[in-house]
Short mmCIF file of C-alpha atoms in Angstrom, two decimals:
data_model
loop_
_atom_site.label_atom_id
_atom_site.label_comp_id
_atom_site.label_asym_id
_atom_site.label_seq_id
_atom_site.Cartn_x
_atom_site.Cartn_y
_atom_site.Cartn_z
CA MET N 235 12.39 -1.49 -23.03
CA THR N 236 15.03 -1.64 -25.44
CA GLU N 237 18.08 -4.18 -25.60
CA SER N 238 21.38 -2.84 -26.79
CA ARG N 239 22.78 -5.36 -28.99
CA THR N 240 26.82 -5.58 -29.18
CA PRO N 241 28.05 -7.65 -32.65
CA ARG N 242 29.04 -11.10 -31.67
CA ARG N 243 32.58 -11.25 -32.35
CA GLN N 244 33.16 -14.24 -34.65
CA PRO N 245 35.95 -16.63 -34.15
CA THR N 246 39.24 -16.41 -35.92
CA ALA N 247 40.69 -19.22 -38.15
CA ARG N 248 42.89 -20.22 -35.42
CA GLN N 249 40.28 -20.62 -32.45
CA ARG N 250 38.16 -22.50 -35.20
CA ALA N 251 41.15 -25.19 -35.77
CA LEU N 252 41.43 -25.18 -31.77
CA LEU N 253 37.88 -25.95 -31.32
CA SER N 254 38.01 -28.83 -34.21
CA GLU N 255 40.98 -30.21 -32.17
CA LEU N 256 39.66 -29.67 -28.83
CA GLU N 257 36.43 -31.72 -29.90
CA ALA N 258 38.59 -34.74 -31.55
CA LEU N 259 40.29 -34.55 -28.19
CA PHE N 260 37.01 -34.79 -25.80
CA LEU N 261 35.38 -37.04 -28.21
CA SER N 262 38.20 -39.57 -27.68
CA GLU N 263 39.08 -39.18 -24.11
CA GLY N 264 36.56 -37.18 -22.42
CA PHE N 265 36.99 -33.87 -20.71
CA SER N 266 36.37 -34.20 -17.02
CA GLN N 267 39.86 -35.55 -16.00
CA PHE N 268 42.14 -32.43 -18.46
CA THR N 269 43.15 -29.08 -16.81
CA LEU N 270 43.80 -26.03 -18.66
CA ASP N 271 47.32 -26.58 -18.25
CA ASP N 272 47.08 -30.23 -19.69
CA LEU N 273 44.90 -28.89 -22.67
CA ALA N 274 47.37 -26.23 -23.49
CA ALA N 275 50.02 -28.65 -23.36
CA ARG N 276 48.23 -31.19 -25.99
CA LEU N 277 47.29 -28.56 -28.11
CA HIS N 278 50.62 -26.75 -27.92
CA CYS N 279 49.07 -23.64 -27.09
CA SER N 280 49.36 -21.05 -24.26
CA LYS N 281 46.39 -21.04 -21.57
CA SER N 282 45.57 -17.64 -22.78
CA THR N 283 44.70 -18.57 -26.03
CA LEU N 284 42.26 -21.09 -24.41
CA TYR N 285 40.78 -18.51 -22.06
CA ALA N 286 40.08 -16.46 -25.22
CA LEU N 287 37.78 -19.49 -26.13
CA ALA N 288 36.18 -19.46 -22.65
CA PRO N 289 36.82 -17.78 -19.11
CA SER N 290 37.12 -21.71 -17.67
CA LYS N 291 37.76 -25.32 -18.17
CA GLU N 292 33.98 -26.05 -17.37
CA GLN N 293 32.79 -23.47 -20.02
CA LEU N 294 35.30 -24.49 -22.20
CA ALA N 295 33.90 -28.09 -22.17
CA VAL N 296 30.23 -26.61 -22.88
CA LYS N 297 31.52 -25.01 -25.76
CA VAL N 298 32.75 -27.64 -27.19
CA VAL N 299 29.78 -29.93 -26.47
CA ALA N 300 27.68 -27.07 -27.83
CA HIS N 301 30.04 -27.23 -31.07
CA PHE N 302 30.12 -31.11 -31.43
CA PHE N 303 25.72 -31.12 -31.50
CA LYS N 304 25.94 -27.74 -33.67
CA GLY N 305 28.01 -29.66 -36.14
CA ALA N 306 25.69 -32.55 -35.79
CA ALA N 307 22.57 -30.90 -36.71
CA GLU N 308 24.27 -28.94 -39.44
CA LEU N 309 25.41 -32.45 -40.90
CA LEU N 310 21.75 -33.94 -40.51
CA GLU N 311 20.23 -31.15 -42.58
CA GLU N 312 22.73 -31.66 -45.22
CA ARG N 313 22.09 -35.51 -45.40
CA ILE N 314 18.49 -35.11 -45.81
CA GLY N 315 18.62 -32.11 -47.69
CA GLY N 316 16.64 -32.76 -51.23
CA ILE N 317 15.03 -36.24 -49.83
CA ASP N 318 11.24 -35.69 -50.75
CA ASP N 319 10.06 -38.99 -49.30
CA ALA N 320 9.13 -38.77 -45.39
CA ARG N 321 10.04 -42.27 -45.06
CA LYS N 322 13.23 -41.96 -46.34
CA ILE N 323 13.88 -38.79 -44.57
CA LEU N 324 13.59 -40.21 -41.26
CA GLY N 325 15.57 -43.19 -41.80
CA GLU N 326 18.24 -41.24 -43.19
CA TYR N 327 18.10 -38.79 -40.25
CA LEU N 328 18.40 -41.57 -37.71
CA ALA N 329 20.83 -43.35 -39.40
CA GLY N 330 23.19 -39.83 -39.68
CA ILE N 331 22.56 -39.50 -35.94
CA SER N 332 23.85 -43.10 -35.38
CA GLU N 333 26.80 -42.54 -37.40
CA TYR N 334 27.68 -39.15 -35.80
CA LEU N 335 27.38 -40.48 -32.58
CA ASN N 336 29.70 -43.35 -33.13
CA ARG N 337 32.52 -41.00 -33.29
CA ALA N 338 32.11 -40.20 -29.10
CA SER N 339 33.60 -42.41 -26.57
CA ALA N 340 32.06 -43.96 -23.58
CA ALA N 341 34.10 -41.57 -21.74
CA PHE N 342 32.87 -38.49 -23.61
CA MET N 343 29.22 -39.44 -23.31
CA THR N 344 29.68 -40.24 -19.34
CA ASP N 345 31.46 -36.79 -18.81
CA ILE N 346 28.39 -35.12 -20.54
CA ALA N 347 26.38 -36.94 -18.01
CA GLU N 348 27.86 -36.20 -15.28
CA PHE N 349 28.37 -32.25 -15.97
CA ALA N 350 24.76 -30.37 -15.75
CA PRO N 351 25.85 -27.77 -18.07
CA ALA N 352 26.99 -29.99 -20.82
CA ARG N 353 24.13 -32.36 -20.20
CA ASP N 354 21.97 -29.45 -20.95
CA ALA N 355 23.64 -28.97 -24.15
CA TYR N 356 22.76 -32.62 -25.06
CA GLN N 357 19.27 -32.34 -23.94
CA LEU N 358 18.60 -29.14 -26.03
CA ASN N 359 20.09 -31.25 -28.78
CA SER N 360 17.53 -34.18 -28.15
CA ARG N 361 14.77 -32.18 -27.86
CA ALA N 362 15.30 -30.22 -31.28
CA ALA N 363 15.94 -34.00 -33.15
CA ALA N 364 12.55 -34.77 -31.69
CA GLN N 365 10.95 -31.97 -33.23
CA ARG N 366 12.57 -32.42 -36.57
CA ILE N 367 11.27 -36.24 -36.32
CA ARG N 368 7.70 -34.54 -35.26
CA SER N 369 7.96 -32.57 -38.53
CA PHE N 370 8.98 -35.48 -40.48
CA ILE N 371 5.92 -37.61 -39.20
CA ASP N 372 3.54 -34.81 -39.90
CA ARG N 373 5.32 -34.60 -43.39
CA GLY N 374 4.38 -38.26 -43.79
CA VAL N 375 0.86 -38.29 -42.72
CA THR N 376 0.29 -35.13 -45.26
CA ASP N 377 1.76 -37.27 -47.76
CA GLY N 378 -0.35 -40.28 -47.43
CA VAL N 379 2.88 -42.53 -46.51
CA PHE N 380 2.37 -42.33 -42.63
CA ARG N 381 -1.29 -43.05 -40.95
CA GLU N 382 -2.78 -40.58 -38.93
CA VAL N 383 -0.91 -40.54 -35.41
CA HIS N 384 -0.10 -37.95 -32.83
CA ALA N 385 3.01 -36.95 -34.13
CA ARG N 386 4.25 -34.91 -30.97
CA LEU N 387 3.97 -37.86 -28.74
CA ILE N 388 5.56 -40.18 -31.20
CA ALA N 389 8.30 -37.81 -31.53
CA GLU N 390 8.57 -37.40 -27.87
CA MET N 391 8.68 -40.79 -27.30
CA ALA N 392 11.64 -41.13 -30.03
CA GLY N 393 13.31 -38.46 -28.24
CA LEU N 394 13.19 -40.46 -24.82
CA ILE N 395 15.04 -43.35 -26.73
CA ILE N 396 17.44 -41.41 -28.43
CA GLU N 397 18.51 -40.01 -25.06
CA GLY N 398 18.53 -43.51 -23.83
CA ILE N 399 20.53 -44.59 -26.59
CA GLN N 400 23.10 -41.53 -26.50
CA THR N 401 23.53 -42.01 -22.91
CA GLY N 402 24.36 -45.79 -22.97
CA VAL N 403 21.18 -47.22 -21.13
CA VAL N 404 19.72 -48.51 -24.27
CA GLY N 405 22.81 -50.64 -25.51
CA GLN N 406 23.70 -51.68 -22.01
CA ARG N 407 20.41 -53.24 -21.17
CA ALA N 408 19.96 -54.66 -25.04
CA GLY N 409 23.45 -56.00 -25.61
CA VAL N 410 23.51 -53.60 -28.86
CA THR N 411 25.86 -50.69 -30.50
CA ASP N 412 24.37 -47.27 -30.78
CA ALA N 413 24.03 -47.93 -34.50
CA GLU N 414 22.08 -50.99 -33.88
CA ALA N 415 19.87 -48.95 -31.47
CA PHE N 416 19.06 -46.44 -34.13
CA THR N 417 18.28 -48.69 -36.88
CA ALA N 418 15.99 -50.53 -34.51
CA LEU N 419 14.17 -47.15 -33.97
CA SER N 420 14.14 -46.26 -37.29
CA GLU N 421 12.47 -49.88 -38.28
CA LEU N 422 10.21 -49.46 -35.27
CA LEU N 423 9.16 -45.64 -36.02
CA GLN N 424 8.49 -46.68 -39.96
CA SER N 425 6.63 -50.01 -39.38
CA GLY N 426 4.73 -48.78 -36.90
CA ILE N 427 3.24 -45.61 -38.54
CA ALA N 428 3.39 -46.62 -42.22
CA THR N 429 -0.01 -46.69 -43.97
CA ARG N 430 -1.27 -50.32 -45.16
CA GLN N 431 -1.32 -49.07 -48.78
CA ARG N 432 1.44 -49.70 -50.98
CA HIS N 433 2.52 -46.73 -52.65
CA LEU N 434 4.34 -47.19 -55.88
#
């Protein structure tokens, strides 16, 4: 069965700018309380302009959340580009997640947690992060800087911790900021799987 494919229309410069404005607004104030009329007024555009981005407020919220996480993934890859040491890659990756998420307000994270389609986009990102962590661990084992471990298990455990940090559970229970939690996760992973041999 062949599937006909139509080229995906690329967003215009104006639409890209609106997405960035919506992202900044949602990161600051969340999105659940806004109507399309509210958003049109805040962004000084027409509702039809917003409808060109997505057919409903709910789908618009999902689009913005996906845009936020896509941007995170791209910046993280740029951040670790050119680094050869798996230990440094892992540390920089987790530090980058922390810095990027510090842009998000509690209201934004709460709205994601309470809106299933946005939560799905968020969980997809968390699974992707766990896969990247697994690849860093595998690389470190191959390079001899990490000891032999069950990389998939460690990565999945790290992914669950990341989800706990991103949803605020870890911070609330431990009384720490997200940045502190990611620093602790990085130290836990690296000290727990590092080889005992010192590499100069």
